CSV table of C-alpha atoms in Angstrom, one decimal:
chain,number,residue,atom,x,y,z
B,1,UNK,CA,2.3,66.7,-27.0
B,2,UNK,CA,4.2,69.1,-25.1
B,3,UNK,CA,7.3,69.0,-27.7
B,4,UNK,CA,9.5,68.9,-24.4
B,5,UNK,CA,12.2,66.2,-24.3
B,6,UNK,CA,12.3,66.3,-20.6
B,7,UNK,CA,8.6,65.7,-20.3
B,8,UNK,CA,8.7,62.9,-22.7
B,9,UNK,CA,11.5,61.0,-20.8
B,10,UNK,CA,9.7,61.5,-17.5
B,11,UNK,CA,6.2,60.3,-19.2
B,12,UNK,CA,8.3,57.2,-20.3
B,13,UNK,CA,9.6,56.6,-17.2
B,14,UNK,CA,6.6,57.2,-15.0
B,15,UNK,CA,3.8,56.0,-17.3
B,16,UNK,CA,5.4,54.0,-20.2
B,17,UNK,CA,7.5,51.4,-18.3
B,18,UNK,CA,5.0,50.9,-15.4
B,19,UNK,CA,2.1,50.5,-17.7
B,20,UNK,CA,4.1,47.8,-19.5
B,21,UNK,CA,5.2,46.2,-16.4
B,22,UNK,CA,1.5,46.2,-15.1
B,23,UNK,CA,0.3,44.7,-19.0
B,24,UNK,CA,2.9,41.9,-18.5
B,25,UNK,CA,1.8,41.1,-15.0
B,26,UNK,CA,-1.9,41.1,-15.9
B,27,UNK,CA,-1.1,38.8,-19.0
B,28,UNK,CA,0.8,36.4,-17.0
B,29,UNK,CA,-2.0,36.3,-14.4
B,30,UNK,CA,-4.6,35.9,-16.9
B,31,UNK,CA,-2.7,33.0,-18.7
B,32,UNK,CA,-2.2,31.3,-15.4
B,33,UNK,CA,-5.9,31.7,-14.9
B,34,UNK,CA,-6.9,30.4,-18.1
B,35,UNK,CA,-4.3,27.3,-17.9
B,36,UNK,CA,-5.6,26.8,-14.2
B,37,UNK,CA,-9.3,26.6,-15.8
B,38,UNK,CA,-8.2,24.0,-18.3
B,39,UNK,CA,-6.5,21.9,-15.6
B,40,UNK,CA,-9.8,21.9,-13.5
B,41,UNK,CA,-11.7,20.8,-16.5
B,42,UNK,CA,-9.5,17.8,-17.2
B,43,UNK,CA,-9.4,16.9,-13.6
B,44,UNK,CA,-13.2,17.0,-13.4
B,45,UNK,CA,-13.4,14.9,-16.4
B,46,UNK,CA,-10.8,12.6,-15.0
B,47,UNK,CA,-12.9,12.4,-11.9
B,48,UNK,CA,-16.0,11.3,-13.7
B,49,UNK,CA,-13.7,8.5,-15.7
B,50,UNK,CA,-14.4,9.8,-19.3
B,51,UNK,CA,-10.7,9.9,-20.3
B,52,UNK,CA,-9.4,7.6,-22.6
B,53,UNK,CA,-8.6,4.3,-21.3
B,54,UNK,CA,-10.3,5.0,-18.1
B,55,UNK,CA,-13.9,4.2,-18.5
B,56,UNK,CA,-13.5,0.6,-19.2
B,57,UNK,CA,-11.7,-0.1,-16.2
B,58,UNK,CA,-13.6,-2.6,-14.3
B,59,UNK,CA,-11.7,-4.5,-11.2
B,60,UNK,CA,-12.5,-8.1,-10.6
B,61,UNK,CA,-13.4,-6.7,-7.2
B,62,UNK,CA,-16.3,-4.5,-8.4
B,63,UNK,CA,-17.5,-7.6,-10.8
B,64,UNK,CA,-17.6,-10.0,-7.5
B,65,UNK,CA,-19.3,-7.0,-5.6
B,66,UNK,CA,-22.0,-6.7,-8.3
B,67,UNK,CA,-22.8,-10.5,-7.8
B,68,UNK,CA,-23.5,-9.7,-4.3
B,69,UNK,CA,-25.6,-6.6,-4.9
B,70,UNK,CA,-22.8,-4.2,-3.6
B,71,UNK,CA,-21.8,-2.6,-6.9
B,72,UNK,CA,-22.5,0.8,-5.8
B,73,UNK,CA,-20.1,0.5,-2.7
B,74,UNK,CA,-17.5,-0.9,-5.1
B,75,UNK,CA,-18.1,1.8,-7.8
B,76,UNK,CA,-18.1,4.5,-5.4
B,77,UNK,CA,-14.9,3.3,-3.7
B,78,UNK,CA,-13.2,3.3,-7.5
B,79,UNK,CA,-14.5,6.8,-8.2
B,80,UNK,CA,-13.2,7.9,-4.9
B,81,UNK,CA,-9.7,6.7,-5.7
B,82,UNK,CA,-9.8,7.8,-9.2
B,83,UNK,CA,-11.0,11.3,-8.0
B,84,UNK,CA,-7.9,11.3,-5.4
B,85,UNK,CA,-5.8,10.6,-8.0
B,86,UNK,CA,-6.9,13.1,-10.3
B,87,UNK,CA,-6.8,16.1,-7.8
B,88,UNK,CA,-3.3,14.9,-7.1
B,89,UNK,CA,-2.3,15.2,-10.9
B,90,UNK,CA,-4.1,18.6,-11.0
B,91,UNK,CA,-2.5,20.1,-8.1
B,92,UNK,CA,0.9,18.9,-9.6
B,93,UNK,CA,0.1,20.4,-13.1
B,94,UNK,CA,-1.2,23.8,-11.4
B,95,UNK,CA,2.1,24.1,-9.3
B,96,UNK,CA,4.2,23.6,-12.6
B,97,UNK,CA,2.2,25.9,-14.6
B,98,UNK,CA,2.5,28.5,-12.1
B,99,UNK,CA,6.2,28.2,-11.8
B,100,UNK,CA,6.8,28.6,-15.5
B,101,UNK,CA,4.2,31.5,-16.1
B,102,UNK,CA,5.7,33.5,-13.4
B,103,UNK,CA,9.3,32.7,-14.4
B,104,UNK,CA,8.5,34.1,-18.0
B,105,UNK,CA,6.8,37.1,-16.8
B,106,UNK,CA,9.4,37.7,-14.2
B,107,UNK,CA,12.1,37.6,-17.3
B,108,UNK,CA,10.0,39.7,-19.6
B,109,UNK,CA,9.5,42.2,-16.8
B,110,UNK,CA,13.3,42.7,-16.0
B,111,UNK,CA,13.9,43.0,-19.8
B,112,UNK,CA,11.3,45.8,-20.1
B,113,UNK,CA,12.8,47.9,-17.1
B,114,UNK,CA,16.1,47.9,-18.8
B,115,UNK,CA,17.8,44.8,-17.0
B,116,UNK,CA,20.1,42.7,-19.6
B,117,UNK,CA,18.6,39.3,-19.4
B,118,UNK,CA,20.8,37.6,-21.8
B,119,UNK,CA,23.4,36.8,-19.0
B,120,UNK,CA,20.6,35.9,-16.7
B,121,UNK,CA,19.4,33.4,-19.1
B,122,UNK,CA,22.6,31.9,-19.8
B,123,UNK,CA,23.5,31.9,-16.1
B,124,UNK,CA,20.2,30.2,-15.2
B,125,UNK,CA,21.4,27.3,-17.7
B,126,UNK,CA,24.5,26.8,-16.4
B,127,UNK,CA,23.1,26.7,-12.9
B,128,UNK,CA,20.5,24.2,-13.9
B,129,UNK,CA,23.1,21.9,-15.5
B,130,UNK,CA,24.9,22.2,-12.4
B,131,UNK,CA,22.0,21.6,-10.2
B,132,UNK,CA,21.2,18.7,-12.6
B,133,UNK,CA,24.5,17.0,-12.1
B,134,UNK,CA,24.4,17.7,-8.2
B,135,UNK,CA,21.2,16.7,-7.6
B,136,UNK,CA,20.5,13.6,-9.5
B,137,UNK,CA,18.7,11.7,-6.6
B,138,UNK,CA,16.4,14.7,-6.1
B,139,UNK,CA,15.4,14.6,-9.8
B,140,UNK,CA,15.4,10.8,-9.6
B,141,UNK,CA,12.7,11.1,-6.7
B,142,UNK,CA,10.7,13.9,-8.2
B,143,UNK,CA,10.2,11.7,-11.6
B,144,UNK,CA,9.4,8.5,-9.7
B,145,UNK,CA,6.8,10.2,-7.7
B,146,UNK,CA,5.2,11.6,-10.8
B,147,UNK,CA,5.2,8.1,-12.4
B,148,UNK,CA,3.6,6.6,-9.2
B,149,UNK,CA,1.1,8.9,-9.1
B,150,UNK,CA,0.3,8.7,-12.8
B,151,UNK,CA,0.3,5.0,-12.8
B,152,UNK,CA,-1.6,4.8,-9.6
B,153,UNK,CA,0.7,2.3,-8.1
B,154,UNK,CA,-0.6,3.1,-4.5
B,155,UNK,CA,-2.3,6.0,-2.6
B,156,UNK,CA,-3.2,7.6,0.7
B,157,UNK,CA,-5.0,4.6,2.8
B,158,UNK,CA,-3.2,1.7,0.9
B,159,UNK,CA,-1.2,-0.9,3.0
B,160,UNK,CA,2.1,-1.4,0.8
B,161,UNK,CA,5.4,-3.2,1.3
B,162,UNK,CA,8.1,-1.0,0.1
B,163,UNK,CA,11.1,-3.4,1.1
B,164,UNK,CA,12.2,-2.7,4.6
B,165,UNK,CA,9.2,-0.5,5.4
B,166,UNK,CA,5.7,-2.1,5.5
B,167,UNK,CA,2.7,-0.1,6.5
B,168,UNK,CA,-0.5,2.2,5.7
B,169,UNK,CA,0.3,5.1,3.2
B,170,UNK,CA,-0.4,8.4,5.2
B,171,UNK,CA,1.0,10.9,2.6
B,172,UNK,CA,2.3,10.8,-0.8
B,173,UNK,CA,4.6,13.8,-2.4
B,174,UNK,CA,6.7,14.1,-5.6
B,175,UNK,CA,9.9,13.5,-3.1
B,176,UNK,CA,9.0,11.1,-0.2
B,177,UNK,CA,6.2,8.7,0.7
B,178,UNK,CA,5.3,8.5,4.6
B,179,UNK,CA,4.1,5.1,6.0
B,180,UNK,CA,2.8,4.3,9.3
B,181,UNK,CA,3.7,0.7,10.6
B,182,UNK,CA,1.6,-1.5,12.7
B,183,UNK,CA,3.7,-0.6,15.4
B,184,UNK,CA,3.5,2.9,15.1
B,185,UNK,CA,6.6,3.8,13.6
B,186,UNK,CA,6.5,6.5,10.8
B,187,UNK,CA,8.6,5.5,7.7
B,188,UNK,CA,9.8,8.2,5.1
B,189,UNK,CA,11.0,6.5,2.1
B,190,UNK,CA,12.3,8.4,-0.9
B,191,UNK,CA,10.4,7.7,-4.1
B,192,UNK,CA,13.7,7.3,-6.0
B,193,UNK,CA,14.6,4.5,-3.6
B,194,UNK,CA,11.9,2.5,-3.9
B,195,UNK,CA,12.5,-0.6,-6.4
B,196,UNK,CA,9.4,-2.5,-6.1
B,197,UNK,CA,5.8,-2.0,-4.5
B,198,UNK,CA,3.6,-4.5,-3.2
B,199,UNK,CA,0.1,-3.1,-2.5
B,200,UNK,CA,-1.9,-5.3,-0.4
B,201,UNK,CA,-5.4,-3.2,-0.4
B,202,UNK,CA,-6.0,-2.6,-4.3
B,203,UNK,CA,-9.2,-3.7,-6.1
B,204,UNK,CA,-9.3,-7.1,-3.9
B,205,UNK,CA,-7.6,-9.3,-1.1
B,206,UNK,CA,-7.2,-12.8,-0.3
B,207,UNK,CA,-6.9,-14.5,3.2
B,208,UNK,CA,-4.6,-17.6,3.2
B,209,UNK,CA,-5.3,-19.4,6.2
B,210,UNK,CA,-3.0,-22.7,6.9
B,211,UNK,CA,-4.6,-25.3,9.3
B,212,UNK,CA,-2.4,-27.9,10.6
B,213,UNK,CA,-4.0,-31.5,11.7
B,214,UNK,CA,-2.6,-34.7,13.1
B,215,UNK,CA,-1.5,-37.4,11.0
B,216,UNK,CA,-4.0,-39.8,12.4
B,217,UNK,CA,-7.0,-37.8,11.1
B,218,UNK,CA,-9.1,-38.6,8.4
B,219,UNK,CA,-8.4,-35.9,5.5
B,220,UNK,CA,-11.4,-36.2,3.6
B,221,UNK,CA,-13.2,-35.4,6.9
B,222,UNK,CA,-11.1,-32.7,7.7
B,223,UNK,CA,-11.6,-31.0,4.1
B,224,UNK,CA,-15.2,-31.4,4.5
B,225,UNK,CA,-14.9,-29.7,8.0
B,226,UNK,CA,-13.1,-26.8,6.5
B,227,UNK,CA,-15.2,-26.3,3.4
B,228,UNK,CA,-18.4,-26.2,5.8
B,229,UNK,CA,-16.7,-23.6,8.0
B,230,UNK,CA,-15.7,-21.5,5.0
B,231,UNK,CA,-19.0,-21.8,3.3
B,232,UNK,CA,-20.9,-20.7,6.7
B,233,UNK,CA,-18.7,-17.5,6.9
B,234,UNK,CA,-19.6,-17.0,3.0
B,235,UNK,CA,-23.4,-17.2,3.7
B,236,UNK,CA,-23.2,-15.1,6.9
B,237,UNK,CA,-24.7,-11.7,6.4
B,238,UNK,CA,-22.3,-10.1,8.5
B,239,UNK,CA,-19.6,-10.6,5.8
B,240,UNK,CA,-21.9,-10.0,2.7
B,241,UNK,CA,-20.0,-7.5,0.5
B,242,UNK,CA,-16.6,-8.5,2.8
B,243,UNK,CA,-16.0,-12.0,1.2
B,244,UNK,CA,-16.5,-11.5,-2.5
B,245,UNK,CA,-16.0,-15.0,-3.8
B,246,UNK,CA,-17.0,-18.5,-2.5
B,247,UNK,CA,-13.9,-19.7,-0.4
B,248,UNK,CA,-11.9,-22.5,-1.6
B,249,UNK,CA,-10.2,-25.4,0.3
B,250,UNK,CA,-7.3,-26.2,-1.9
B,251,UNK,CA,-6.4,-29.3,0.0
B,252,UNK,CA,-2.9,-30.6,1.6
B,253,UNK,CA,-0.1,-27.8,1.1
B,254,UNK,CA,2.5,-29.5,3.3
B,255,UNK,CA,3.6,-32.6,5.2
B,256,UNK,CA,5.5,-31.2,7.8
B,257,UNK,CA,7.1,-32.8,10.9
B,258,UNK,CA,4.3,-32.5,13.2
B,259,UNK,CA,1.3,-32.0,11.1
B,260,UNK,CA,-0.6,-32.2,7.8
B,261,UNK,CA,-1.2,-28.7,6.6
B,262,UNK,CA,-4.5,-27.8,4.7
B,263,UNK,CA,-4.8,-24.4,3.2
B,264,UNK,CA,-8.1,-22.1,2.8
B,265,UNK,CA,-8.3,-19.5,0.4
B,266,UNK,CA,-11.0,-16.7,0.9
B,267,UNK,CA,-11.1,-13.7,-1.6
B,268,UNK,CA,-12.1,-10.4,0.2
B,269,UNK,CA,-12.7,-6.8,-0.3
B,270,UNK,CA,-9.6,-4.5,0.1
B,271,UNK,CA,-8.0,-4.5,3.5
B,272,UNK,CA,-10.4,-7.1,5.2
B,273,UNK,CA,-8.4,-10.1,4.6
B,274,UNK,CA,-6.9,-9.9,8.0
B,275,UNK,CA,-10.1,-9.5,9.9
B,276,UNK,CA,-11.5,-12.4,7.8
B,277,UNK,CA,-8.4,-14.6,8.4
B,278,UNK,CA,-8.9,-14.3,12.2
B,279,UNK,CA,-12.4,-14.9,12.5
B,280,UNK,CA,-12.0,-18.0,10.1
B,281,UNK,CA,-9.4,-19.2,12.4
B,282,UNK,CA,-11.5,-18.9,15.4
B,283,UNK,CA,-14.4,-20.6,13.8
B,284,UNK,CA,-12.2,-23.5,12.6
B,285,UNK,CA,-11.0,-24.0,16.0
B,286,UNK,CA,-14.3,-24.2,17.6
B,287,UNK,CA,-15.7,-26.5,14.9
B,288,UNK,CA,-12.5,-28.7,15.3
B,289,UNK,CA,-12.9,-28.9,19.4
B,290,UNK,CA,-16.4,-30.0,18.7
B,291,UNK,CA,-15.6,-32.4,16.0
B,292,UNK,CA,-12.6,-34.0,17.8
B,293,UNK,CA,-10.0,-33.2,15.2
B,294,UNK,CA,-6.7,-32.6,16.6
B,295,UNK,CA,-4.7,-29.7,16.0
B,296,UNK,CA,-1.2,-30.9,17.0
B,297,UNK,CA,1.4,-28.9,18.7
B,298,UNK,CA,5.0,-29.6,19.0
B,299,UNK,CA,6.2,-31.8,21.9
B,300,UNK,CA,9.3,-32.9,23.1
B,301,UNK,CA,10.4,-35.7,25.8
B,302,UNK,CA,13.7,-35.4,27.4
B,303,UNK,CA,15.4,-38.1,29.3
B,304,UNK,CA,18.2,-37.6,31.6
B,305,UNK,CA,20.2,-40.1,33.5
B,306,UNK,CA,22.8,-39.3,36.4
B,307,UNK,CA,25.4,-41.9,36.9
B,308,UNK,CA,25.5,-41.4,40.7
B,309,UNK,CA,21.8,-42.3,40.7
B,310,UNK,CA,21.9,-45.0,38.5
B,311,UNK,CA,21.7,-47.7,41.3
B,312,UNK,CA,18.6,-46.3,42.3
B,313,UNK,CA,17.2,-46.2,38.9
B,314,UNK,CA,18.4,-49.9,38.5
B,315,UNK,CA,16.6,-50.8,41.9
B,316,UNK,CA,13.0,-49.1,40.3
B,317,UNK,CA,13.1,-52.3,38.2
B,318,UNK,CA,12.0,-52.9,34.9
B,319,UNK,CA,8.4,-52.0,35.4
B,320,UNK,CA,9.1,-48.6,36.6
B,321,UNK,CA,7.9,-45.8,34.7
B,322,UNK,CA,10.2,-43.9,32.0
B,323,UNK,CA,11.9,-41.0,33.3
B,324,UNK,CA,12.2,-42.1,37.0
B,325,UNK,CA,15.9,-43.1,36.9
B,326,UNK,CA,16.4,-38.9,36.7
B,327,UNK,CA,14.4,-35.8,37.1
B,328,UNK,CA,12.7,-35.0,33.8
B,329,UNK,CA,13.6,-31.6,32.4
B,330,UNK,CA,16.5,-30.9,34.5
B,331,UNK,CA,19.9,-29.8,33.3
B,332,UNK,CA,22.7,-32.3,33.0
B,333,UNK,CA,26.1,-31.5,35.4
B,334,UNK,CA,29.5,-31.8,34.1
B,335,UNK,CA,29.8,-35.6,35.2
B,336,UNK,CA,26.4,-36.6,33.9
B,337,UNK,CA,26.1,-38.9,30.9
B,338,UNK,CA,24.8,-37.5,27.6
B,339,UNK,CA,21.1,-37.3,27.3
B,340,UNK,CA,19.6,-40.4,25.7
């Protein structure tokens, strides 16, 4: 407008480049906002279970709970878990989108102000390859964490067996999983080092109670008593919604050295198997005491004979009670005869 070259250059420096940089920043912010809105929409749909392959998933625990009139509780628990997983995935996608958009905008801004970005891009590629080789374990942890979240292998609040570490999940990130053991120990497990996961609190659980009785007991009677005790718990209002199927007495599981072991199986809601097993053992013990059914315990009789007191033992006569030749349970000396 002024036909002045200096004014034109000043306008380019003071107005043109700042306006272009500001435009790029605004464009990047708008792109980030738009992508975040799309992610939020997908997350909301996932929380309501309308994504493909999600709406038809009904756990066995939900079906059993429906038979007890507790379908609302089971459904709300499943919805909460689905919402938690969707929120986690949404947070991951938002972080990824923010990093990519800001990276692209940053490079475009540097190019706009006159910086040669070709060497920068080439260097970034070389550095990325170097980091990829040098941080393979970190990449492995991230990829494992992503797939664990996508596949819903476990979540916060689940009790899992991750190998050496067993406990309640307190936090799940892309790199590590934090567990709290029963004794209070906090375990930090790298996701890439987890080879297998045993989830003890997903969908439903089962209390396994083994009961030993003496070899002289009538097993038919014992099995009937166990069935009655388990059925009473099934009918108990305090356990409605906790025990989700009729308990089963499978019968004899083992012929041990000191007892005959029978097994009772009780299908329960997640995280309730241990409390149910403890209560069932208490009721079985009380009922066995009432019925006079013996729960055997390991016993051992030790005989010691001292050669120096052998005469006194012989003098006791053949009618003496066993063990009078020595002191039961005493340790033998160097000159004592071996136990008989």
